Amino acid sequence: MATLSSLHHISTATLSLLGLAKPSVSGRPIRCLPPITSSSLQFNLKFAPPIPKPKPPLNLKSDTVLDSDPDSPPNGQFFIPWIVRGEDGNLKLQAHPPASFINALADAKTQKPKKVEKEVKKKKKEISAVGNAGIEPPAPPPKLSKAARRFYNENFRDPPQRLSKVLAAAGVASRRGSEELIFNGKVTVNGSVCNAPQTRVDPSKDIIYVNGNRLPKKLPPKVYLALNKPKGYICSSGEKEFRSVLDLFEDYLKTWDKINPGSPKPRLFTVGRLDVATTGLIIVTNDGDFAQKLSHPSSNLTKEYIATIDGEVRKRHLISISEGTEIEGVLCIPDSVELLPKQPDLSRPRIRIVVHEGRNHEVRELVKNAGLEMHSLKRVRIGGFRLPADLGLGKHIELKQSDLRAMGWKS
């Protein structure tokens, strides 16, 4: 107590010396605070509530009663509930994933095999290599075992064929040109000169040389094309006065190696012929059997032509055409003759003529003998296949199996 009073007097004297104490006007002594006693010191201290202890995890296996799970860890870690269907068919909650999900994770492959990555890179390179040309690379052939290849060779491989036919299929020359090469001793089979075109050979086994050049073991695949022939082209390749329709396939053959890598280029030829002034549908292929089947009279394939006439067409003209005419000593009678209705954009009359024999200049002779003058002639159908209306002159399309069947061919 005495200590507090002395401290009070010392602080008062100090303030008066520093001039901080207010002087008394009346000369009375300065009024001071009463001395502090121990009874006036009171403190009101409050503390935060204690941190609650973590509750144990709830049992998530039941929909109604959620008790503590004995399988849960004691540290109170939060578990994501899994909704599964039990054996009884009802849905329930559980704290651990189902066994089927864990087994699926264990069986899953996290890395691609190296072989698959290499194949993907190789495929990307092929696509980038031919991407500029707009051509999709062909699918790789399936890998077969030796036993499978042996079984195929013994049971399904094509039997040996005539030597002249093999040379023609390989693109050496036509069937007749191949026979001339064989007769002239230009062809050797297994080291010996062969002079018989009917000799049976197998290109995959026999060693065949033509003019010192070995014939490839693998023959080109069969090609079937439909061309919209323009005017001024011939169907043979021997004459130099006119351009051949085969010249229209130069771009197709240039991209052959990209589309069919490893296969030799086919030797294309036309099935039948159209004269230089006739336009329309003509088939181009490298399959000699197919060409022989379509062009042989026994096939009875009908061919439809549209003849544009200069002048007026009367009923007597149609009767004269339907009665037929004699060509090369044979009476040729058309299957049907029809005058097409007039169109506003076409001033000349048109006649639809259907024949099945297909002799040289048959339709032109029929129109000529009827006393009419032909302006143009176009073939639009062979058998059940009709020339597409949107196919431009000089353009071609690849025939599908359904198109080949429409023309009576079964491969």
mmCIF file of C-alpha atoms in Angstrom:
data_model
loop_
_atom_site.group_PDB
_atom_site.id
_atom_site.type_symbol
_atom_site.label_atom_id
_atom_site.label_comp_id
_atom_site.label_asym_id
_atom_site.label_seq_id
_atom_site.Cartn_x
_atom_site.Cartn_y
_atom_site.Cartn_z
ATOM 1 C CA MET A 1 0.000 0.000 0.000
ATOM 2 C CA ALA A 2 2.798 2.381 0.882
ATOM 3 C CA THR A 3 4.509 1.474 -2.352
ATOM 4 C CA LEU A 4 1.457 2.446 -4.437
ATOM 5 C CA SER A 5 1.154 5.828 -2.662
ATOM 6 C CA SER A 6 4.797 6.626 -3.256
ATOM 7 C CA LEU A 7 4.460 5.735 -6.952
ATOM 8 C CA HIS A 8 1.462 8.066 -7.184
ATOM 9 C CA HIS A 9 3.361 11.025 -5.683
ATOM 10 C CA ILE A 10 6.374 10.404 -7.893
ATOM 11 C CA SER A 11 4.208 10.407 -11.070
ATOM 12 C CA THR A 12 2.495 13.631 -10.010
ATOM 13 C CA ALA A 13 5.780 15.398 -9.385
ATOM 14 C CA THR A 14 7.138 14.258 -12.690
ATOM 15 C CA LEU A 15 4.121 15.618 -14.606
ATOM 16 C CA SER A 16 4.428 18.989 -12.853
ATOM 17 C CA LEU A 17 8.110 19.270 -13.750
ATOM 18 C CA LEU A 18 7.376 18.510 -17.431
ATOM 19 C CA GLY A 19 4.605 21.120 -17.486
ATOM 20 C CA LEU A 20 1.930 18.586 -18.279
ATOM 21 C CA ALA A 21 -0.008 19.110 -15.083
ATOM 22 C CA LYS A 22 -2.747 21.781 -15.206
ATOM 23 C CA PRO A 23 -1.820 24.687 -12.860
ATOM 24 C CA SER A 24 -4.310 25.640 -10.211
ATOM 25 C CA VAL A 25 -5.926 29.097 -10.657
ATOM 26 C CA SER A 26 -7.052 29.470 -7.093
ATOM 27 C CA GLY A 27 -3.796 28.311 -5.746
ATOM 28 C CA ARG A 28 -5.403 25.264 -4.346
ATOM 29 C CA PRO A 29 -3.574 21.966 -4.514
ATOM 30 C CA ILE A 30 -4.156 19.660 -7.535
ATOM 31 C CA ARG A 31 -6.908 17.107 -7.173
ATOM 32 C CA CYS A 32 -5.522 13.597 -7.450
ATOM 33 C CA LEU A 33 -7.045 10.160 -8.008
ATOM 34 C CA PRO A 34 -7.709 8.104 -4.981
ATOM 35 C CA PRO A 35 -5.171 5.450 -4.293
ATOM 36 C CA ILE A 36 -5.715 2.103 -5.951
ATOM 37 C CA THR A 37 -6.504 -0.673 -3.630
ATOM 38 C CA SER A 38 -6.454 -4.382 -4.234
ATOM 39 C CA SER A 39 -10.208 -4.571 -3.930
ATOM 40 C CA SER A 40 -10.689 -2.404 -7.092
ATOM 41 C CA LEU A 41 -8.711 -4.784 -9.361
ATOM 42 C CA GLN A 42 -11.246 -7.163 -10.999
ATOM 43 C CA PHE A 43 -10.688 -9.182 -14.219
ATOM 44 C CA ASN A 44 -13.371 -10.841 -16.415
ATOM 45 C CA LEU A 45 -11.573 -13.549 -18.446
ATOM 46 C CA LYS A 46 -13.418 -15.981 -20.804
ATOM 47 C CA PHE A 47 -11.967 -18.998 -22.639
ATOM 48 C CA ALA A 48 -13.046 -20.659 -25.956
ATOM 49 C CA PRO A 49 -15.085 -23.861 -25.702
ATOM 50 C CA PRO A 50 -13.092 -27.089 -25.945
ATOM 51 C CA ILE A 51 -12.654 -28.685 -29.428
ATOM 52 C CA PRO A 52 -15.100 -31.552 -29.811
ATOM 53 C CA LYS A 53 -13.590 -34.964 -30.352
ATOM 54 C CA PRO A 54 -14.163 -36.503 -33.854
ATOM 55 C CA LYS A 55 -17.036 -38.916 -33.992
ATOM 56 C CA PRO A 56 -16.402 -42.404 -35.360
ATOM 57 C CA PRO A 57 -17.539 -42.972 -39.011
ATOM 58 C CA LEU A 58 -21.068 -44.057 -39.539
ATOM 59 C CA ASN A 59 -22.041 -47.452 -40.808
ATOM 60 C CA LEU A 60 -23.127 -46.915 -44.451
ATOM 61 C CA LYS A 61 -24.176 -50.464 -45.127
ATOM 62 C CA SER A 62 -27.721 -49.985 -43.939
ATOM 63 C CA ASP A 63 -30.380 -47.598 -45.113
ATOM 64 C CA THR A 64 -32.108 -47.243 -41.703
ATOM 65 C CA VAL A 65 -29.643 -47.894 -38.877
ATOM 66 C CA LEU A 66 -26.226 -46.157 -39.215
ATOM 67 C CA ASP A 67 -23.995 -47.564 -36.529
ATOM 68 C CA SER A 68 -20.224 -47.530 -36.327
ATOM 69 C CA ASP A 69 -18.538 -49.730 -38.921
ATOM 70 C CA PRO A 70 -15.962 -52.096 -37.407
ATOM 71 C CA ASP A 71 -14.090 -52.152 -40.741
ATOM 72 C CA SER A 72 -13.650 -48.344 -40.767
ATOM 73 C CA PRO A 73 -10.243 -46.925 -39.728
ATOM 74 C CA PRO A 74 -10.060 -45.277 -36.275
ATOM 75 C CA ASN A 75 -8.831 -41.895 -37.612
ATOM 76 C CA GLY A 76 -12.294 -40.895 -38.806
ATOM 77 C CA GLN A 77 -11.468 -40.679 -42.537
ATOM 78 C CA PHE A 78 -14.433 -39.781 -44.751
ATOM 79 C CA PHE A 79 -15.555 -42.512 -47.185
ATOM 80 C CA ILE A 80 -17.485 -41.983 -50.432
ATOM 81 C CA PRO A 81 -20.570 -44.216 -50.327
ATOM 82 C CA TRP A 82 -21.066 -46.831 -53.051
ATOM 83 C CA ILE A 83 -24.574 -47.685 -54.192
ATOM 84 C CA VAL A 84 -24.736 -51.357 -55.127
ATOM 85 C CA ARG A 85 -27.481 -53.864 -55.714
ATOM 86 C CA GLY A 86 -27.441 -56.748 -53.279
ATOM 87 C CA GLU A 87 -28.266 -60.384 -53.876
ATOM 88 C CA ASP A 88 -31.841 -59.713 -52.834
ATOM 89 C CA GLY A 89 -32.206 -57.171 -55.642
ATOM 90 C CA ASN A 90 -32.437 -54.084 -53.396
ATOM 91 C CA LEU A 91 -30.079 -51.107 -53.508
ATOM 92 C CA LYS A 92 -27.847 -50.465 -50.511
ATOM 93 C CA LEU A 93 -25.002 -48.198 -49.447
ATOM 94 C CA GLN A 94 -21.551 -49.458 -48.529
ATOM 95 C CA ALA A 95 -18.242 -47.780 -47.684
ATOM 96 C CA HIS A 96 -15.984 -49.859 -49.965
ATOM 97 C CA PRO A 97 -16.263 -50.410 -53.741
ATOM 98 C CA PRO A 98 -17.882 -53.601 -55.033
ATOM 99 C CA ALA A 99 -15.742 -56.623 -55.814
ATOM 100 C CA SER A 100 -16.593 -56.544 -59.545
ATOM 101 C CA PHE A 101 -15.198 -53.009 -59.825
ATOM 102 C CA ILE A 102 -11.955 -53.965 -58.075
ATOM 103 C CA ASN A 103 -11.541 -57.009 -60.352
ATOM 104 C CA ALA A 104 -12.104 -54.856 -63.429
ATOM 105 C CA LEU A 105 -9.408 -52.421 -62.298
ATOM 106 C CA ALA A 106 -7.014 -55.284 -61.689
ATOM 107 C CA ASP A 107 -7.583 -56.704 -65.177
ATOM 108 C CA ALA A 108 -7.420 -53.341 -66.999
ATOM 109 C CA LYS A 109 -4.374 -52.580 -69.143
ATOM 110 C CA THR A 110 -2.852 -49.204 -68.428
ATOM 111 C CA GLN A 111 -0.241 -49.220 -71.237
ATOM 112 C CA LYS A 112 -0.458 -50.031 -74.933
ATOM 113 C CA PRO A 113 1.770 -52.767 -76.256
ATOM 114 C CA LYS A 114 4.762 -51.568 -78.223
ATOM 115 C CA LYS A 115 3.658 -53.444 -81.341
ATOM 116 C CA VAL A 116 0.320 -51.617 -81.375
ATOM 117 C CA GLU A 117 2.088 -48.254 -81.065
ATOM 118 C CA LYS A 118 4.359 -49.119 -83.989
ATOM 119 C CA GLU A 119 1.383 -50.131 -86.134
ATOM 120 C CA VAL A 120 -0.426 -46.885 -85.275
ATOM 121 C CA LYS A 121 2.639 -44.827 -86.220
ATOM 122 C CA LYS A 122 3.039 -46.766 -89.469
ATOM 123 C CA LYS A 123 -0.622 -46.225 -90.340
ATOM 124 C CA LYS A 124 -0.309 -42.487 -89.648
ATOM 125 C CA LYS A 125 2.694 -42.300 -91.978
ATOM 126 C CA GLU A 126 0.754 -44.057 -94.731
ATOM 127 C CA ILE A 127 -2.185 -41.696 -94.302
ATOM 128 C CA SER A 128 0.091 -38.646 -94.380
ATOM 129 C CA ALA A 129 1.917 -40.001 -97.434
ATOM 130 C CA VAL A 130 -1.257 -40.311 -99.500
ATOM 131 C CA GLY A 131 -3.269 -37.604 -97.764
ATOM 132 C CA ASN A 132 -2.356 -35.021 -100.364
ATOM 133 C CA ALA A 133 -3.737 -37.199 -103.114
ATOM 134 C CA GLY A 134 -6.996 -37.734 -101.218
ATOM 135 C CA ILE A 135 -6.629 -41.516 -101.335
ATOM 136 C CA GLU A 136 -7.157 -43.701 -98.314
ATOM 137 C CA PRO A 137 -4.519 -46.400 -97.802
ATOM 138 C CA PRO A 138 -5.748 -49.968 -98.197
ATOM 139 C CA ALA A 139 -6.351 -52.143 -95.163
ATOM 140 C CA PRO A 140 -3.431 -54.462 -94.379
ATOM 141 C CA PRO A 141 -4.000 -58.115 -95.296
ATOM 142 C CA PRO A 142 -4.727 -60.459 -92.379
ATOM 143 C CA LYS A 143 -1.810 -62.477 -91.047
ATOM 144 C CA LEU A 144 -2.434 -66.187 -91.443
ATOM 145 C CA SER A 145 -0.501 -69.131 -90.085
ATOM 146 C CA LYS A 146 1.455 -71.529 -92.262
ATOM 147 C CA ALA A 147 -1.160 -74.231 -91.768
ATOM 148 C CA ALA A 148 -3.925 -71.860 -92.895
ATOM 149 C CA ARG A 149 -1.968 -70.804 -95.985
ATOM 150 C CA ARG A 150 -1.207 -74.433 -96.854
ATOM 151 C CA PHE A 151 -4.886 -75.378 -96.502
ATOM 152 C CA TYR A 152 -5.891 -72.445 -98.725
ATOM 153 C CA ASN A 153 -3.331 -73.331 -101.381
ATOM 154 C CA GLU A 154 -4.444 -76.942 -101.484
ATOM 155 C CA ASN A 155 -8.180 -76.328 -101.564
ATOM 156 C CA PHE A 156 -8.979 -72.822 -102.833
ATOM 157 C CA ARG A 157 -6.085 -71.624 -104.967
ATOM 158 C CA ASP A 158 -6.877 -71.124 -108.629
ATOM 159 C CA PRO A 159 -5.873 -74.109 -110.771
ATOM 160 C CA PRO A 160 -3.121 -73.735 -113.401
ATOM 161 C CA GLN A 161 -4.192 -71.652 -116.400
ATOM 162 C CA ARG A 162 -3.273 -71.420 -120.056
ATOM 163 C CA LEU A 163 0.020 -69.683 -120.694
ATOM 164 C CA SER A 164 -1.507 -67.195 -123.137
ATOM 165 C CA LYS A 165 -4.204 -66.304 -120.624
ATOM 166 C CA VAL A 166 -1.638 -65.763 -117.855
ATOM 167 C CA LEU A 167 0.409 -63.458 -120.088
ATOM 168 C CA ALA A 168 -2.669 -61.461 -121.041
ATOM 169 C CA ALA A 169 -3.772 -61.171 -117.394
ATOM 170 C CA ALA A 170 -0.290 -59.974 -116.412
ATOM 171 C CA GLY A 171 -0.539 -57.149 -118.934
ATOM 172 C CA VAL A 172 2.119 -58.399 -121.336
ATOM 173 C CA ALA A 173 -0.131 -58.223 -124.401
ATOM 174 C CA SER A 174 -3.583 -59.170 -125.583
ATOM 175 C CA ARG A 175 -4.588 -62.835 -125.800
ATOM 176 C CA ARG A 176 -3.769 -62.892 -129.514
ATOM 177 C CA GLY A 177 -0.522 -60.945 -129.009
ATOM 178 C CA SER A 178 0.523 -63.338 -126.241
ATOM 179 C CA GLU A 179 0.014 -66.301 -128.568
ATOM 180 C CA GLU A 180 2.248 -64.652 -131.176
ATOM 181 C CA LEU A 181 4.979 -64.154 -128.569
ATOM 182 C CA ILE A 182 4.724 -67.821 -127.610
ATOM 183 C CA PHE A 183 4.874 -69.010 -131.232
ATOM 184 C CA ASN A 184 7.927 -66.807 -131.868
ATOM 185 C CA GLY A 185 9.834 -68.418 -129.001
ATOM 186 C CA LYS A 186 9.913 -65.291 -126.818
ATOM 187 C CA VAL A 187 8.506 -67.077 -123.753
ATOM 188 C CA THR A 188 10.339 -69.525 -121.461
ATOM 189 C CA VAL A 189 8.837 -71.609 -118.662
ATOM 190 C CA ASN A 190 11.179 -72.977 -115.974
ATOM 191 C CA GLY A 191 14.204 -72.391 -118.184
ATOM 192 C CA SER A 192 12.923 -73.961 -121.428
ATOM 193 C CA VAL A 193 11.283 -72.318 -124.431
ATOM 194 C CA CYS A 194 7.540 -72.947 -124.629
ATOM 195 C CA ASN A 195 5.797 -72.842 -128.023
ATOM 196 C CA ALA A 196 2.344 -74.058 -126.928
ATOM 197 C CA PRO A 197 -0.129 -71.364 -125.767
ATOM 198 C CA GLN A 198 -2.320 -74.006 -124.145
ATOM 199 C CA THR A 199 0.418 -75.051 -121.680
ATOM 200 C CA ARG A 200 -0.904 -74.962 -118.110
ATOM 201 C CA VAL A 201 1.206 -72.836 -115.760
ATOM 202 C CA ASP A 202 0.985 -71.427 -112.239
ATOM 203 C CA PRO A 203 2.628 -67.979 -111.937
ATOM 204 C CA SER A 204 3.237 -68.446 -108.194
ATOM 205 C CA LYS A 205 5.267 -71.626 -108.755
ATOM 206 C CA ASP A 206 6.538 -71.579 -112.352
ATOM 207 C CA ILE A 207 9.325 -69.250 -113.469
ATOM 208 C CA ILE A 208 8.141 -67.461 -116.636
ATOM 209 C CA TYR A 209 10.242 -65.086 -118.741
ATOM 210 C CA VAL A 210 8.992 -62.935 -121.641
ATOM 211 C CA ASN A 211 11.659 -61.252 -123.781
ATOM 212 C CA GLY A 212 14.149 -61.708 -120.966
ATOM 213 C CA ASN A 213 11.901 -60.137 -118.312
ATOM 214 C CA ARG A 214 10.507 -62.294 -115.560
ATOM 215 C CA LEU A 215 6.755 -62.388 -115.104
ATOM 216 C CA PRO A 216 5.677 -61.359 -111.573
ATOM 217 C CA LYS A 217 4.404 -64.132 -109.351
ATOM 218 C CA LYS A 218 1.418 -62.108 -108.244
ATOM 219 C CA LEU A 219 -1.128 -61.261 -110.913
ATOM 220 C CA PRO A 220 -3.039 -57.954 -110.725
ATOM 221 C CA PRO A 221 -6.536 -58.040 -109.204
ATOM 222 C CA LYS A 222 -9.612 -58.025 -111.405
ATOM 223 C CA VAL A 223 -10.801 -54.554 -112.365
ATOM 224 C CA TYR A 224 -14.290 -53.651 -113.636
ATOM 225 C CA LEU A 225 -14.948 -50.079 -114.795
ATOM 226 C CA ALA A 226 -17.824 -48.298 -116.543
ATOM 227 C CA LEU A 227 -16.825 -45.418 -118.841
ATOM 228 C CA ASN A 228 -18.952 -42.692 -120.384
ATOM 229 C CA LYS A 229 -17.205 -42.643 -123.757
ATOM 230 C CA PRO A 230 -16.929 -39.256 -125.453
ATOM 231 C CA LYS A 231 -17.046 -38.658 -129.172
ATOM 232 C CA GLY A 232 -13.799 -38.951 -131.123
ATOM 233 C CA TYR A 233 -12.309 -41.928 -129.228
ATOM 234 C CA ILE A 234 -11.893 -45.487 -130.480
ATOM 235 C CA CYS A 235 -12.008 -48.666 -128.415
ATOM 236 C CA SER A 236 -8.780 -50.217 -129.778
ATOM 237 C CA SER A 237 -5.225 -49.168 -128.983
ATOM 238 C CA GLY A 238 -3.473 -50.112 -132.241
ATOM 239 C CA GLU A 239 -4.486 -47.219 -134.486
ATOM 240 C CA LYS A 240 -2.741 -43.868 -134.181
ATOM 241 C CA GLU A 241 -5.192 -41.757 -136.168
ATOM 242 C CA PHE A 242 -7.626 -41.465 -133.262
ATOM 243 C CA ARG A 243 -7.236 -41.351 -129.517
ATOM 244 C CA SER A 244 -8.071 -44.516 -127.595
ATOM 245 C CA VAL A 245 -10.478 -44.682 -124.688
ATOM 246 C CA LEU A 246 -7.653 -46.298 -122.706
ATOM 247 C CA ASP A 247 -5.896 -42.925 -122.719
ATOM 248 C CA LEU A 248 -8.655 -41.712 -120.377
ATOM 249 C CA PHE A 249 -7.323 -44.079 -117.673
ATOM 250 C CA GLU A 250 -3.791 -42.657 -117.454
ATOM 251 C CA ASP A 251 -4.497 -40.874 -114.153
ATOM 252 C CA TYR A 252 -6.126 -44.028 -112.785
ATOM 253 C CA LEU A 253 -3.038 -46.107 -113.580
ATOM 254 C CA LYS A 254 -0.698 -43.454 -112.169
ATOM 255 C CA THR A 255 -2.286 -43.824 -108.720
ATOM 256 C CA TRP A 256 -2.402 -47.616 -108.947
ATOM 257 C CA ASP A 257 0.760 -48.160 -106.884
ATOM 258 C CA LYS A 258 -0.606 -46.021 -104.047
ATOM 259 C CA ILE A 259 -3.970 -47.756 -104.006
ATOM 260 C CA ASN A 260 -2.652 -51.298 -104.569
ATOM 261 C CA PRO A 261 0.947 -51.440 -103.295
ATOM 262 C CA GLY A 262 2.819 -54.542 -104.398
ATOM 263 C CA SER A 263 0.390 -55.432 -107.205
ATOM 264 C CA PRO A 264 1.373 -55.047 -110.872
ATOM 265 C CA LYS A 265 -0.642 -52.679 -113.018
ATOM 266 C CA PRO A 266 -3.502 -54.300 -114.929
ATOM 267 C CA ARG A 267 -3.730 -54.344 -118.696
ATOM 268 C CA LEU A 268 -7.103 -52.786 -119.486
ATOM 269 C CA PHE A 269 -9.246 -53.422 -122.554
ATOM 270 C CA THR A 270 -12.830 -52.746 -123.557
ATOM 271 C CA VAL A 271 -15.711 -55.211 -123.593
ATOM 272 C CA GLY A 272 -17.097 -54.870 -127.082
ATOM 273 C CA ARG A 273 -16.716 -51.706 -129.116
ATOM 274 C CA LEU A 274 -18.367 -48.424 -129.918
ATOM 275 C CA ASP A 275 -17.491 -46.594 -133.135
ATOM 276 C CA VAL A 276 -15.670 -43.300 -133.018
ATOM 277 C CA ALA A 277 -18.858 -41.201 -133.378
ATOM 278 C CA THR A 278 -20.931 -43.103 -130.767
ATOM 279 C CA THR A 279 -20.927 -42.014 -127.122
ATOM 280 C CA GLY A 280 -22.152 -43.584 -123.904
ATOM 281 C CA LEU A 281 -21.621 -46.674 -121.819
ATOM 282 C CA ILE A 282 -18.708 -49.030 -122.391
ATOM 283 C CA ILE A 283 -17.181 -51.525 -119.968
ATOM 284 C CA VAL A 284 -13.403 -51.601 -119.381
ATOM 285 C CA THR A 285 -11.759 -54.501 -117.544
ATOM 286 C CA ASN A 286 -8.757 -56.823 -117.386
ATOM 287 C CA ASP A 287 -10.847 -59.981 -116.894
ATOM 288 C CA GLY A 288 -10.869 -61.937 -120.145
ATOM 289 C CA ASP A 289 -13.502 -64.408 -118.986
ATOM 290 C CA PHE A 290 -15.817 -61.564 -118.022
ATOM 291 C CA ALA A 291 -15.331 -59.877 -121.402
ATOM 292 C CA GLN A 292 -15.939 -63.136 -123.258
ATOM 293 C CA LYS A 293 -19.120 -63.784 -121.288
ATOM 294 C CA LEU A 294 -20.588 -60.344 -121.949
ATOM 295 C CA SER A 295 -19.700 -60.165 -125.630
ATOM 296 C CA HIS A 296 -20.748 -63.705 -126.526
ATOM 297 C CA PRO A 297 -24.176 -63.964 -128.270
ATOM 298 C CA SER A 298 -25.270 -66.669 -125.837
ATOM 299 C CA SER A 299 -25.457 -64.112 -123.032
ATOM 300 C CA ASN A 300 -28.497 -62.462 -124.719
ATOM 301 C CA LEU A 301 -27.711 -59.150 -123.039
ATOM 302 C CA THR A 302 -29.911 -56.323 -124.273
ATOM 303 C CA LYS A 303 -28.303 -52.986 -125.136
ATOM 304 C CA GLU A 304 -30.276 -49.759 -125.173
ATOM 305 C CA TYR A 305 -29.413 -46.843 -127.476
ATOM 306 C CA ILE A 306 -30.782 -43.330 -127.837
ATOM 307 C CA ALA A 307 -30.651 -42.136 -131.467
ATOM 308 C CA THR A 308 -31.087 -38.421 -132.144
ATOM 309 C CA ILE A 309 -32.520 -37.835 -135.640
ATOM 310 C CA ASP A 310 -32.212 -34.917 -138.036
ATOM 311 C CA GLY A 311 -35.636 -34.254 -139.445
ATOM 312 C CA GLU A 312 -39.131 -35.465 -138.638
ATOM 313 C CA VAL A 313 -39.848 -39.037 -137.530
ATOM 314 C CA ARG A 314 -43.126 -40.565 -138.701
ATOM 315 C CA LYS A 315 -44.903 -43.792 -137.906
ATOM 316 C CA ARG A 316 -43.692 -45.530 -141.071
ATOM 317 C CA HIS A 317 -40.098 -44.903 -139.998
ATOM 318 C CA LEU A 318 -40.694 -46.663 -136.683
ATOM 319 C CA ILE A 319 -42.357 -49.605 -138.448
ATOM 320 C CA SER A 320 -39.432 -49.895 -140.849
ATOM 321 C CA ILE A 321 -36.919 -49.955 -137.966
ATOM 322 C CA SER A 322 -38.925 -52.560 -136.023
ATOM 323 C CA GLU A 323 -39.027 -54.868 -139.061
ATOM 324 C CA GLY A 324 -35.229 -55.077 -139.004
ATOM 325 C CA THR A 325 -32.573 -55.134 -141.691
ATOM 326 C CA GLU A 326 -29.972 -57.542 -143.054
ATOM 327 C CA ILE A 327 -26.408 -57.032 -141.825
ATOM 328 C CA GLU A 328 -23.588 -59.285 -143.043
ATOM 329 C CA GLY A 329 -26.119 -61.789 -144.363
ATOM 330 C CA VAL A 330 -28.026 -61.980 -141.057
ATOM 331 C CA LEU A 331 -31.459 -60.429 -140.455
ATOM 332 C CA CYS A 332 -31.206 -58.230 -137.357
ATOM 333 C CA ILE A 333 -34.507 -57.326 -135.694
ATOM 334 C CA PRO A 334 -34.513 -54.945 -132.689
ATOM 335 C CA ASP A 335 -36.258 -55.919 -129.473
ATOM 336 C CA SER A 336 -38.144 -52.626 -129.166
ATOM 337 C CA VAL A 337 -38.437 -49.252 -130.931
ATOM 338 C CA GLU A 338 -39.998 -46.210 -129.274
ATOM 339 C CA LEU A 339 -40.264 -42.524 -130.140
ATOM 340 C CA LEU A 340 -39.440 -40.550 -126.998
ATOM 341 C CA PRO A 341 -41.565 -37.530 -126.055
ATOM 342 C CA LYS A 342 -40.249 -34.132 -127.024
ATOM 343 C CA GLN A 343 -38.376 -32.027 -124.504
ATOM 344 C CA PRO A 344 -38.262 -28.219 -124.474
ATOM 345 C CA ASP A 345 -34.461 -28.082 -124.419
ATOM 346 C CA LEU A 346 -34.062 -30.574 -127.297
ATOM 347 C CA SER A 347 -35.312 -29.631 -130.741
ATOM 348 C CA ARG A 348 -34.516 -32.923 -132.517
ATOM 349 C CA PRO A 349 -36.619 -36.082 -132.093
ATOM 350 C CA ARG A 350 -35.145 -39.070 -130.289
ATOM 351 C CA ILE A 351 -35.746 -42.802 -130.784
ATOM 352 C CA ARG A 352 -35.044 -45.467 -128.158
ATOM 353 C CA ILE A 353 -33.813 -48.697 -129.782
ATOM 354 C CA VAL A 354 -33.081 -51.905 -127.848
ATOM 355 C CA VAL A 355 -31.060 -54.720 -129.489
ATOM 356 C CA HIS A 356 -29.490 -57.904 -128.187
ATOM 357 C CA GLU A 357 -27.189 -59.092 -130.958
ATOM 358 C CA GLY A 358 -24.898 -56.053 -131.005
ATOM 359 C CA ARG A 359 -23.487 -56.489 -134.505
ATOM 360 C CA ASN A 360 -21.172 -53.910 -136.024
ATOM 361 C CA HIS A 361 -23.054 -50.645 -136.748
ATOM 362 C CA GLU A 362 -26.372 -52.459 -136.201
ATOM 363 C CA VAL A 363 -28.321 -49.464 -134.861
ATOM 364 C CA ARG A 364 -26.928 -47.109 -137.467
ATOM 365 C CA GLU A 365 -27.894 -49.522 -140.253
ATOM 366 C CA LEU A 366 -31.425 -49.858 -138.843
ATOM 367 C CA VAL A 367 -31.929 -46.086 -138.841
ATOM 368 C CA LYS A 368 -30.307 -45.659 -142.252
ATOM 369 C CA ASN A 369 -32.455 -48.324 -143.948
ATOM 370 C CA ALA A 370 -35.588 -46.655 -142.525
ATOM 371 C CA GLY A 371 -34.762 -43.511 -144.499
ATOM 372 C CA LEU A 372 -33.697 -41.371 -141.535
ATOM 373 C CA GLU A 373 -30.520 -39.339 -140.996
ATOM 374 C CA MET A 374 -28.882 -39.840 -137.631
ATOM 375 C CA HIS A 375 -27.480 -36.849 -135.758
ATOM 376 C CA SER A 376 -25.961 -38.672 -132.748
ATOM 377 C CA LEU A 377 -26.051 -42.062 -131.066
ATOM 378 C CA LYS A 378 -25.568 -42.897 -127.400
ATOM 379 C CA ARG A 379 -25.622 -46.214 -125.532
ATOM 380 C CA VAL A 380 -27.232 -45.907 -122.101
ATOM 381 C CA ARG A 381 -27.706 -49.484 -120.853
ATOM 382 C CA ILE A 382 -26.114 -52.959 -120.976
ATOM 383 C CA GLY A 383 -28.239 -55.703 -119.468
ATOM 384 C CA GLY A 384 -29.535 -54.459 -116.123
ATOM 385 C CA PHE A 385 -26.850 -51.800 -115.642
ATOM 386 C CA ARG A 386 -27.705 -48.273 -116.768
ATOM 387 C CA LEU A 387 -25.224 -45.460 -117.290
ATOM 388 C CA PRO A 388 -25.433 -43.056 -114.298
ATOM 389 C CA ALA A 389 -27.033 -39.781 -115.296
ATOM 390 C CA ASP A 390 -24.453 -37.735 -113.335
ATOM 391 C CA LEU A 391 -21.409 -39.406 -114.934
ATOM 392 C CA GLY A 392 -19.712 -36.867 -117.175
ATOM 393 C CA LEU A 393 -18.128 -37.540 -120.539
ATOM 394 C CA GLY A 394 -14.719 -39.166 -120.212
ATOM 395 C CA LYS A 395 -15.357 -40.146 -116.565
ATOM 396 C CA HIS A 396 -15.560 -43.659 -115.152
ATOM 397 C CA ILE A 397 -16.731 -45.469 -112.036
ATOM 398 C CA GLU A 398 -15.838 -48.826 -110.499
ATOM 399 C CA LEU A 399 -18.550 -51.441 -110.820
ATOM 400 C CA LYS A 400 -19.903 -53.146 -107.727
ATOM 401 C CA GLN A 401 -20.810 -56.804 -107.438
ATOM 402 C CA SER A 402 -24.479 -55.880 -107.761
ATOM 403 C CA ASP A 403 -23.710 -54.105 -111.053
ATOM 404 C CA LEU A 404 -21.858 -57.166 -112.357
ATOM 405 C CA ARG A 405 -24.769 -59.422 -111.401
ATOM 406 C CA ALA A 406 -27.108 -57.060 -113.251
ATOM 407 C CA MET A 407 -25.127 -57.848 -116.387
ATOM 408 C CA GLY A 408 -25.346 -61.585 -115.762
ATOM 409 C CA TRP A 409 -21.853 -62.139 -114.373
ATOM 410 C CA LYS A 410 -21.230 -64.370 -111.350
ATOM 411 C CA SER A 411 -17.655 -64.145 -110.062
#
